[in-house]
Coordinates of C-alpha atoms in Angstrom, one line a residue:
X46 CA 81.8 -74.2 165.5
X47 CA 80.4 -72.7 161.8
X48 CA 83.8 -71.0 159.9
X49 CA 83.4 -69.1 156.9
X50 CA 87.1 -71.3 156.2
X51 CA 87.6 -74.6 154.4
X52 CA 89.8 -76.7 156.3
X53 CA 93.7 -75.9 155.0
X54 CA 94.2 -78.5 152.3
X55 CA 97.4 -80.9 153.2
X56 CA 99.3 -83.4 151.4
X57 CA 97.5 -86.8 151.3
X58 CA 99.1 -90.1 152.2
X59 CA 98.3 -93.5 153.9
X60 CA 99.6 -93.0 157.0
X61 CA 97.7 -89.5 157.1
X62 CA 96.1 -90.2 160.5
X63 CA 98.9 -91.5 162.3
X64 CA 101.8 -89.3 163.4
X65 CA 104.5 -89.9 165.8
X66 CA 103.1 -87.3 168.2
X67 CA 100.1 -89.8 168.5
X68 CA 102.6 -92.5 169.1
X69 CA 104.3 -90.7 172.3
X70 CA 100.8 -90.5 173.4
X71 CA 100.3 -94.0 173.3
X72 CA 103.4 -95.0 174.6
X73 CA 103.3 -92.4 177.6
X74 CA 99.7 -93.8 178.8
X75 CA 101.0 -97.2 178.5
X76 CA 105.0 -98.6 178.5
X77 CA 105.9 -95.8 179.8
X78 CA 103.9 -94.7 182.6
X79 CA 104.6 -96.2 185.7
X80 CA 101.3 -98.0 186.7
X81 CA 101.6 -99.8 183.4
X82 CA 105.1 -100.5 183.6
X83 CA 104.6 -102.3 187.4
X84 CA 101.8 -104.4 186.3
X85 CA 104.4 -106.1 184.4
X86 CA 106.4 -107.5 187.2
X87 CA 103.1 -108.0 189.7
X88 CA 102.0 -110.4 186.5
X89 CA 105.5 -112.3 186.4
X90 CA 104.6 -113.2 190.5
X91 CA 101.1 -113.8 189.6
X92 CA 102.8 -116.5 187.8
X93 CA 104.3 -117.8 190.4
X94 CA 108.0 -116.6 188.7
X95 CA 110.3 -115.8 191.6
X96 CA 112.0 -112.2 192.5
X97 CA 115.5 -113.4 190.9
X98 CA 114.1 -114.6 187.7
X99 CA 116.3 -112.5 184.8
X100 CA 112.5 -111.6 183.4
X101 CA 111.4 -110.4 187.2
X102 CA 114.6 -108.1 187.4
X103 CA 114.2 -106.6 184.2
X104 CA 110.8 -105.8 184.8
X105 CA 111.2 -104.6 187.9
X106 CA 114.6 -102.4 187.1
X107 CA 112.0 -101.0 184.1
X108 CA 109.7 -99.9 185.9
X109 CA 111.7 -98.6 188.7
X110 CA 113.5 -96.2 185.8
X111 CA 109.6 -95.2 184.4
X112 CA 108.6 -94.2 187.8
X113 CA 112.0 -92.1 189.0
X114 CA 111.6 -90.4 185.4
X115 CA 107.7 -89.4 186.6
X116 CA 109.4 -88.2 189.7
X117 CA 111.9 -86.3 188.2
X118 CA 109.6 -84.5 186.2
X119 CA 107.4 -83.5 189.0
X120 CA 110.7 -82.2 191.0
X121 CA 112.1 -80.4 188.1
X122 CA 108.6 -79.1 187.1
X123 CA 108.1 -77.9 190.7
X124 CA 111.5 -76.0 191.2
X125 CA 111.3 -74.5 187.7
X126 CA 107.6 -73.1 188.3
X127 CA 106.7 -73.4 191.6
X128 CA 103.2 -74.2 193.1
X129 CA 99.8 -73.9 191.2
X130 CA 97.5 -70.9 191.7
X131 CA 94.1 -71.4 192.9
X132 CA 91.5 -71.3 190.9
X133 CA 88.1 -70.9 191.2
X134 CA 86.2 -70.4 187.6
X135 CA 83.0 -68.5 189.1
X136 CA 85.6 -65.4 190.2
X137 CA 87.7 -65.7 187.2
X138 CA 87.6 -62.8 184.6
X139 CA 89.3 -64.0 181.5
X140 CA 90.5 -62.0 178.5
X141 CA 91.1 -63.6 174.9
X142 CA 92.4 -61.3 172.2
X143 CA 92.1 -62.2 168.8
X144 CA 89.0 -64.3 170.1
X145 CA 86.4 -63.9 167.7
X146 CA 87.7 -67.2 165.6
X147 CA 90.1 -70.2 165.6
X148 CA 91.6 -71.2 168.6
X149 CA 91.2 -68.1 170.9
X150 CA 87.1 -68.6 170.1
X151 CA 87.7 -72.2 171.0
X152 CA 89.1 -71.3 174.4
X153 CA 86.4 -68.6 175.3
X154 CA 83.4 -70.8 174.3
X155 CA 84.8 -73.7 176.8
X156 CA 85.3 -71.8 179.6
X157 CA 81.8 -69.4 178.9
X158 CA 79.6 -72.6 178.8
X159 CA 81.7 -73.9 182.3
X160 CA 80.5 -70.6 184.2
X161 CA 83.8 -68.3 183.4
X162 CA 83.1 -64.8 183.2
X163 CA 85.1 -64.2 179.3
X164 CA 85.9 -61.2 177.4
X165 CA 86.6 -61.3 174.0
X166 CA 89.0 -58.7 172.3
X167 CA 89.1 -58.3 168.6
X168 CA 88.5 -56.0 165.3
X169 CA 85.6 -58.4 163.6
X170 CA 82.7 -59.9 165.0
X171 CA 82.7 -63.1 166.7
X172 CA 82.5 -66.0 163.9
X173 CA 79.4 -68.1 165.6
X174 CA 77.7 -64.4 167.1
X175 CA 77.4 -64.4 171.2
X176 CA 78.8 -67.6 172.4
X177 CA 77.1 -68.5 176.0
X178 CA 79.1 -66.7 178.7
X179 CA 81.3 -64.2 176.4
X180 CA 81.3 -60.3 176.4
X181 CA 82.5 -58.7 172.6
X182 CA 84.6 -56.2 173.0
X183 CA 85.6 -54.3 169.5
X184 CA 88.9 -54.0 170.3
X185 CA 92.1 -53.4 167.6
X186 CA 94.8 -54.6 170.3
X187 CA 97.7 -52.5 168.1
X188 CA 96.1 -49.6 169.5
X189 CA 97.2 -48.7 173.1
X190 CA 94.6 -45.9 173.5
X191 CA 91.5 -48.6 172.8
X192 CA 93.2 -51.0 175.0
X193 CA 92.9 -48.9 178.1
X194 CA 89.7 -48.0 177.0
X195 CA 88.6 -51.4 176.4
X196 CA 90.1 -52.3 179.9
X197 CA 88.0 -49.7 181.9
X198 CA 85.1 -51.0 180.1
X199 CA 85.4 -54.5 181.1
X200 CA 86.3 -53.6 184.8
X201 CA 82.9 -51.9 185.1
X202 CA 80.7 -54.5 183.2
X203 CA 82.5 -57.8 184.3
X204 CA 84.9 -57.2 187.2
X205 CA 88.6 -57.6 188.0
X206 CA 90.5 -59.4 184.9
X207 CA 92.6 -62.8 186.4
X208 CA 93.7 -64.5 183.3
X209 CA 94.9 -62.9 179.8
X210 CA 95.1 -64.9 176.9
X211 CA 97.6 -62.8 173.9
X212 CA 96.4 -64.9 170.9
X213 CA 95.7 -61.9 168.0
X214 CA 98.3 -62.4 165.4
X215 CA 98.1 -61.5 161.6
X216 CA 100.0 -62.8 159.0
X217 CA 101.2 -60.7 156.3
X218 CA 103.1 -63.7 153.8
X219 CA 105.2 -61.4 151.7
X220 CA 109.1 -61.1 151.7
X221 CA 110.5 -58.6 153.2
X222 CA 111.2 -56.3 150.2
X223 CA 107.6 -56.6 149.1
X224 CA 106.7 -55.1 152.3
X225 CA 105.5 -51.5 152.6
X226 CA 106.7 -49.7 155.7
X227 CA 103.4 -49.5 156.9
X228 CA 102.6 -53.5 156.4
X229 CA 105.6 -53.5 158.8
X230 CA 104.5 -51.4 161.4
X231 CA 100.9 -53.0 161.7
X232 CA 102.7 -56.6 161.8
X233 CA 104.5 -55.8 164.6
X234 CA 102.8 -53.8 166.6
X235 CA 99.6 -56.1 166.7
X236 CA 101.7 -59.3 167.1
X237 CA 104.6 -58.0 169.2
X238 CA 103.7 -54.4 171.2
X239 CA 100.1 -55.7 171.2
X240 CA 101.5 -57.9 174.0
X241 CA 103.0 -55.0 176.0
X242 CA 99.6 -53.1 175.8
X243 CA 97.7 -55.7 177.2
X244 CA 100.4 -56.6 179.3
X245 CA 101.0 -53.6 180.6
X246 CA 97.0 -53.0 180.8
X247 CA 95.7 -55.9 182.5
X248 CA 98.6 -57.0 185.0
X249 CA 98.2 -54.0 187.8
X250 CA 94.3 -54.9 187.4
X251 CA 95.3 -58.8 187.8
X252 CA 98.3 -58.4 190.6
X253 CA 95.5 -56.8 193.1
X254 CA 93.3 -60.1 193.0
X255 CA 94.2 -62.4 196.4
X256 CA 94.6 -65.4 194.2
X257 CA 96.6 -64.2 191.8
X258 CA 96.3 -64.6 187.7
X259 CA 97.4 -66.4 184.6
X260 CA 99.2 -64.8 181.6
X261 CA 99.1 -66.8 178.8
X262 CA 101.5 -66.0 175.7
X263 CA 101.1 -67.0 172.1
X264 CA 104.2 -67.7 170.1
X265 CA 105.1 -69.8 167.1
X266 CA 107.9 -72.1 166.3
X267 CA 108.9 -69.8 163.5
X268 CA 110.3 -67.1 166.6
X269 CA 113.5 -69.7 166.5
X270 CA 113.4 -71.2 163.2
X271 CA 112.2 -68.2 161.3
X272 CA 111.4 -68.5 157.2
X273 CA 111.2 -66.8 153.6
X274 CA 108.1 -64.3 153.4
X275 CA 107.8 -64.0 157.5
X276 CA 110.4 -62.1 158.3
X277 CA 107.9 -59.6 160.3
X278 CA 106.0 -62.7 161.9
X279 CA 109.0 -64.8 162.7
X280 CA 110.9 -61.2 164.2
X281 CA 107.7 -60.9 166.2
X282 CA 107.0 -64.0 167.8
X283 CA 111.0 -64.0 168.8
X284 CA 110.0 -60.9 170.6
X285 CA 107.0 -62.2 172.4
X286 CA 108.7 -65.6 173.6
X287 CA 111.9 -63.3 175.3
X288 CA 109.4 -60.7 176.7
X289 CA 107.2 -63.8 178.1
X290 CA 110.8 -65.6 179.5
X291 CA 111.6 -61.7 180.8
X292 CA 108.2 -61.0 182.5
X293 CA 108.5 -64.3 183.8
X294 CA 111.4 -64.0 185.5
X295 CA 110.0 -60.2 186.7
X296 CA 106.9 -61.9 188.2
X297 CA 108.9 -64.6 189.8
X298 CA 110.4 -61.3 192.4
X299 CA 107.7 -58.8 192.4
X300 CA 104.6 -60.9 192.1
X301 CA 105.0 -64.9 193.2
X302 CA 101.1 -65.1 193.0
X303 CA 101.4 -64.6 189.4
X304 CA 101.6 -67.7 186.3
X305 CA 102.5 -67.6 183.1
X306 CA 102.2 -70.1 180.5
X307 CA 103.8 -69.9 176.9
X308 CA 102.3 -71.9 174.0
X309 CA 104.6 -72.0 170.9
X310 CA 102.8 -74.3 167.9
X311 CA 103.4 -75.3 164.9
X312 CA 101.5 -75.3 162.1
X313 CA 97.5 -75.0 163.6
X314 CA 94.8 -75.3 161.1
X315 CA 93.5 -72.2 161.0
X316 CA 92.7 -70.0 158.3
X317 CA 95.8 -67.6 159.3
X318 CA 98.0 -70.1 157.4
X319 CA 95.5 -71.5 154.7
X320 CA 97.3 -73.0 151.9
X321 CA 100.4 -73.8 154.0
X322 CA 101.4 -77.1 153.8
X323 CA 104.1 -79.3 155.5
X324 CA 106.4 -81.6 153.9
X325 CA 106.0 -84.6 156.5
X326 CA 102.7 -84.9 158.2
X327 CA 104.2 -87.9 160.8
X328 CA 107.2 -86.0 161.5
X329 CA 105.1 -82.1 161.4
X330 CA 101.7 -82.8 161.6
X331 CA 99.2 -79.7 161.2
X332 CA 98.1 -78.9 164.4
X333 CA 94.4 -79.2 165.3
X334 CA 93.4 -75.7 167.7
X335 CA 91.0 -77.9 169.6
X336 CA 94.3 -80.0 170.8
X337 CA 95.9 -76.5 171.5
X338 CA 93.5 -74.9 173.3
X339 CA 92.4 -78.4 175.6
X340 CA 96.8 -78.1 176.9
X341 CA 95.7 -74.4 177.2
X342 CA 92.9 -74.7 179.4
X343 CA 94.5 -77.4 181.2
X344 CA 97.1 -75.4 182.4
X345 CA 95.1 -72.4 183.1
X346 CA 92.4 -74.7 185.5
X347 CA 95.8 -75.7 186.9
X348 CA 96.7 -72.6 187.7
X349 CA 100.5 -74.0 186.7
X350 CA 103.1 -71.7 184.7
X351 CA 104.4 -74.2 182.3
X352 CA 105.5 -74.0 178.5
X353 CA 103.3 -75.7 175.8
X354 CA 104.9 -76.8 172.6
X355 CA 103.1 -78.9 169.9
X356 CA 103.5 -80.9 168.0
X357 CA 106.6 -83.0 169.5
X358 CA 109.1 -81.3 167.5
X359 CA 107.9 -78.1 168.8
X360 CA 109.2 -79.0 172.4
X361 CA 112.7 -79.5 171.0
X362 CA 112.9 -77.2 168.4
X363 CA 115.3 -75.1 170.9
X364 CA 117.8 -77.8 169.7
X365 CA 118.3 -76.8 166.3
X366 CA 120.5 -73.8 167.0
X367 CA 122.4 -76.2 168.4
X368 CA 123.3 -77.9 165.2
X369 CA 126.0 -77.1 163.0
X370 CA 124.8 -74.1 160.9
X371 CA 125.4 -76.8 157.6
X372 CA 123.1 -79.4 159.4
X373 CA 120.5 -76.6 159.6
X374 CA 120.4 -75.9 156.6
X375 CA 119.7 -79.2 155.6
X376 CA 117.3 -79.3 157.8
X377 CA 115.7 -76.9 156.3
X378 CA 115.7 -77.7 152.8
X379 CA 114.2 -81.4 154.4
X380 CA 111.3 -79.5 156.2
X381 CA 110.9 -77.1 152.9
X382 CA 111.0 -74.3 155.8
X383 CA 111.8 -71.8 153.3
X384 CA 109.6 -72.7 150.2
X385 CA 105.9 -73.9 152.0
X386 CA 104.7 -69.8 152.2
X387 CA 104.9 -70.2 148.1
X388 CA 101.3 -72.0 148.5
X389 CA 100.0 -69.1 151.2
X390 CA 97.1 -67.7 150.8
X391 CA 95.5 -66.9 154.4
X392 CA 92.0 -65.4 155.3
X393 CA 92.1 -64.2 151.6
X394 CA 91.0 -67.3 150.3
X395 CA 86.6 -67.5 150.3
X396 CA 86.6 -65.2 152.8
X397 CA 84.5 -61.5 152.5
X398 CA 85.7 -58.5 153.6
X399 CA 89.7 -58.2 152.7
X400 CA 92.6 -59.1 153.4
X401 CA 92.7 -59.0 157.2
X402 CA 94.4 -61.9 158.8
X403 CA 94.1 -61.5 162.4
X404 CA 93.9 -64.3 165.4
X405 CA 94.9 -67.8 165.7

């Protein structure tokens, strides 16, 4: 995919390529998932080793823990979110906003080429023109008016939307007292009541279809952590992770057929945080959008309601209100939460036509 965007320069360092997400990956696909795991003791008796040999029982107790983990999972995973949705991509109707670049272009351009039907919602043209399979709709998602508009329109040329994808963001980068009131208002309302536009739009449209439909919810880490010169952003995406956690439990009464599916990331690297860089890339590596969108797409084929966080941090970053507010603070100066929007420079940088910073 061409981008008018460099790629967001980062810190270099040997161990650049190697993070610890990519070493949970490894380890999940090989000590610890359970086929692995009971090779090990099948290879002791291959060996002729008998059942009460200390190296049989070990193995043996090991693998028994990976594979009541796995199950454990699956229960808790079931319980929490209850069956998958079916889903069949030649009925589907999907809406992306914010899908003209970055990862919300990535996730219409898979599922257009695999037969999906795909509407793309934002204010600028799509970065590589008319990707196979995908309707442009000009669309500024802050207003409710061309939403509803928008919505009619895409009824009558592609049929009953299924899925919704709520990816537009911008990203303003100034402190809070170097914000006009107007700055303020357009932040929020295109990443926060955007989401209740749509929302409200596109759910009585996707509650009619037999089968259900798939919300899926955009957030950021920085809804929990928050930092200097996003005070706007961070008060947004707290916003849009409570109203996702509220319409889920909503859903769960008045519409069981319904999924929904919250992805907070970390850093991605797209142009809406060019010149952002973190302090540890094997502890907060930036994350690529194709790695994103692939967990996305995943969980949408799935039809599962599930939470996405990467990187690995991002899944536990719940945790750190738990911390004693002096250990958080620490943290922070560690991470260089409040001091890494110094080097922000966002769609500005290369890129013709303004100052606009909008999708993922």
């Amino acid at each position: 995919m061409s981008s008018p965007y460099a790629m967001p320069p980062q810190r270099d360092s040997w161990f650049a390529p190697l993070s610890i997400d990519l070493l949970v990956k490894v380890l999940k696909t090989s000590f610890f998932h359970p086929f692995i795991a009971w090779i090990i003791p099948l290879c002791f008796r291959a060996q002729n080793m008998f059942w009460d040999a200390p190296p049989m029982l070990v193995s043996i107790a090991w693998a028994s823990m990976i594979t009541l983990s796995w199950i454990f999972i699956t229960i808790n995973n079931r319980i929490a979110y209850g069956l998958p949705r079916e889903v069949d991509l030649s009925d589907e109707v999907i809406v992306i906003t914010g899908g003209a670049s970055g990862l919300g272009l990535l996730i219409a351009e898979v599922y257009g080429m695999r037969g999906a039907t795909v509407a793309v919602l934002d204010v600028k043209e799509m970065e590589n023109g008319e990707a196979r399979g995908v309707t442009y709709y000009k669309c500024d998602v802050s207003d409710k008016a061309q939403v509803a508009k928008v919505a009619k329109d895409i009824e009558r040329d592609l049929g009953t939307p299924t899925i919704l994808v709520n990816n537009a963001a911008i990203v303003l980068g100034k402190r809070l007292l170097d914000l006009s009131l107007d700055e303020i208002d357009r932040s929020l309302t295109t990443n926060l009541l955007s989401h209740f536009y749509t929302i409200k739009t596109f759910l009585p449209l996707m509650a009619s279809s037999e089968t259900g439909g798939t919300i899926v919810t955009i957030s950021s880490v920085i809804g929990t952590v928050a930092a200097a010169q996003l005070s706007d952003y961070a008060a947004a995406k707290a916003g849009v992770s409570a109203l996702h956690r509220s319409l889920t439990a909503e859903l769960a009464q008045s519409h069981p057929n319904m999924r929904t599916v919250l992805v907070t990331p970390g850093q991605l690297s797209t142009p809406l945080f060019y010149g952002v860089q973190t302090p540890n890339s094997f502890f907060a590596p930036v994350v690529e959008p194709v790695d994103v969108a692939k967990e996305v797409i995943a969980a949408i084929d799935g039809g599962l309601s599930t939470q996405i966080g990467m990187p690995l941090y991002a899944r536990w970053i719940d945790w750190y209100n738990v911390l004693p507010v002096g250990l958080q603070k620490i943290a922070r100066r560690l991470a260089q939460v409040d001091t890494s929007m110094k080097t922000f420079e966002g769609r500005n940088r290369g890129a013709a036509g303004g100052d606009e910073k909008k999708g993922q």
